[in-house]
């Protein structure tokens, strides 16, 4: 009965043979592979003995001079072997106003019958789509239920009884069809014209899910291959249950591609063509079914981050690592005291910075350490931590904070440093106690030491290590007020290839090299610029960037440069410098700062030149009557307290010494003679 109704309408029928032809083991190589521009791959085939079953029998027809593939009467647009899908054109059901009978003509039902075949209407990629005015359309399957999963048959039709006398002359026809949702784009012209019907000449794309369907056979049974009909003939292929109805499809295993339905059809994928290994120092090796990455000599492959990192300095990390692991596997609950059986370790929270928490730890009542632990750890932060560790572990200099250990095995990585008790140069210049008279020569010495640390960084390795975030807050002061450059989170080994130039801006406002802002190229001269700002802070006691006040006066460096131009630097100087220090020293420092702040990086002095000039100026301050050459100045670059220009630390009572800080740290680890 239903079949007869469908034949009356424009509905398309799958009149498929009820019995399946015996499975063809391998199609002949003579089988046609293309029909028009559609590739026909086994289990689909054109002609006798070319397809797996008659369900996949494709006929290639020439319609109006164009070659097109058909399965039964449905035109095929695409076949996907991996998804088990097929796009075909489905006829649109319609109803139109008949002007002579003055009523709707209901003869053009739509529908598709694929009962008992390999095909099901996709329940995820199709939508039942209805267009018209005063219209109601319906869809139902052979059981009279609506659109659902597993449908192999549907009919579409329209409800009668709507009064169309008002609308027939501008919207004569209504349409209904099950179609690919992605292919539909509503246009108001669809209501008033027959454009919707005409786009594919009365048809629209619909997605069908196909599978190897023999009864209810699914993967567990099919793979046993008891009847010798298992269709996944290629080695390195997998059986995948159909997502729509019974049956299964075949996929090539991971690392393979090709046709899983043919013996030897799944071929190894050369993953290396997609460059999956680290671009910097990585080497890709394609292997059967997979690939492997290795690194050029001197670099170590990190599988987790897919990077090739410089492979050195990891030994310290391992030795201290265990100790730190003991501390931090419990760090959640032991902010104040924790006593394991063997050693006494006290940990206290001492501060939070940008993206980490810093703890102070005392190990065995002797060794004081600072432990930096990330709070919110993103991949980028992890990378920065790794960066910092890698760089610091390679460096040993008296003016660079020393990494004594690291712990990367735990969820959030941690770095363990020597503990630097006396705060930062920033606090010394701008802190609450700045009213205290810190002698200018001390500030100058600290700046000189910081410059030495930076010079060491720049000259230590080739390519040079760039700090990237030089500022007074990153210059720590040890118990003797000796400078220790810290915080290498933004550091990079100077790039050797172009792509590395594009790094994120990480420096601090007020210190950032203006040239870097334009070129995105971080160089050792960017650190020199930032150091120039530090010199200004020492000279003027002002912060690099004022957030309030006159907008034109906010930046210390621009204020300074214009004062230099007007020969009016004195007005900016900090009170205890004004008139007390020799004019030659002040002029020398201002000139040095000006050179460091040159807009053009190449015109700035190198860090080495800065160190030498500072050394010369400091000697000048001591013995203004002596002209000292640069080579002689080396003899004065010694540790603290051996020269007369040190302040007495005891006078800095305004800097509260923390409990336990008076005990010197392990002196051997604090100082390192190069
Ligand atoms: C198809 O296969 C059958 C059985 O192997 C064979 O008899 C027949 O000749 C084949 N037909 C063609 C066109 O190859
Ligand atoms: C496939 O269809 C063609 C005609 O369209 C027919 O000659 C052939 O026998 C069919 N083959 C199978 C396996 O059903
Ligand atoms: C489907 O076939 C059409 C033409 O036949 C082509 O333009 C389109 O890219 C194909 N889509 C896919 C997903 O293969
Ligand atoms: C297979 O499915 C994926 C995910 O739905 C889709 O992105 C891809 O285009 C499909 N491939 C074909 C050939 O239809
Ligand atoms: C309109 O109705 C008349 C009378 O019922 C019928 O003869 C004619 O075929 C119909 N026209 C169309 C286009 O269906
Ligand atoms: C329709 O009914 C038949 C038998 O009554 C049943 O086997 C089949 O699963 C039903 N189809 C759907 C889609 O529910
Ligand atoms: C349809 O509506 C028009 C006006 O709204 C009315 O004149 C006409 O009688 C209605 N026809 C039917 C069959 O109800
Ligand atoms: C359509 O017909 C109705 C009455 O049959 C009339 O009122 C209306 O103006 C017509 N509209 C157009 C666009 O011809
Ligand atoms: C839709 O298009 C087909 C093919 O062009 C045509 O035969 C049919 O009459 C059209 N139907 C309507 C309602 O326009
Ligand atoms: C379907 O499975 C039965 C065994 O369950 C087997 O005998 C038959 O050959 C299979 N048919 C096809 C077309 O694979
Ligand atoms: C496939 O379907 C069968 C029957 O529904 C089920 O037992 C089996 O676990 C499924 N296999 C997979 C891999 O999903
Ligand atoms: C690599 O990953 C580990 C673990 O997430 C992380 O600790 C380390 O910092 C990363 N190293 C680099 C260089 O990104």
XYZ file of C-alpha atoms and ligand atoms in Angstrom, residues 98 100-101 105, ligand 5:
18
model
C -4.072 24.905 -7.945
C -8.312 26.091 -11.342
C -9.421 23.859 -8.470
C -2.637 19.990 -4.713
C -5.572 21.572 -10.924
O -6.843 21.007 -10.679
C -7.493 20.549 -11.854
C -8.877 20.125 -11.448
O -8.931 19.448 -10.219
C -6.684 19.415 -12.447
O -7.297 18.969 -13.594
C -5.279 19.955 -12.779
O -4.480 18.894 -13.250
C -4.625 20.543 -11.558
N -3.389 21.214 -11.936
C -2.176 20.870 -11.482
C -1.027 21.673 -11.944
O -2.058 19.950 -10.688
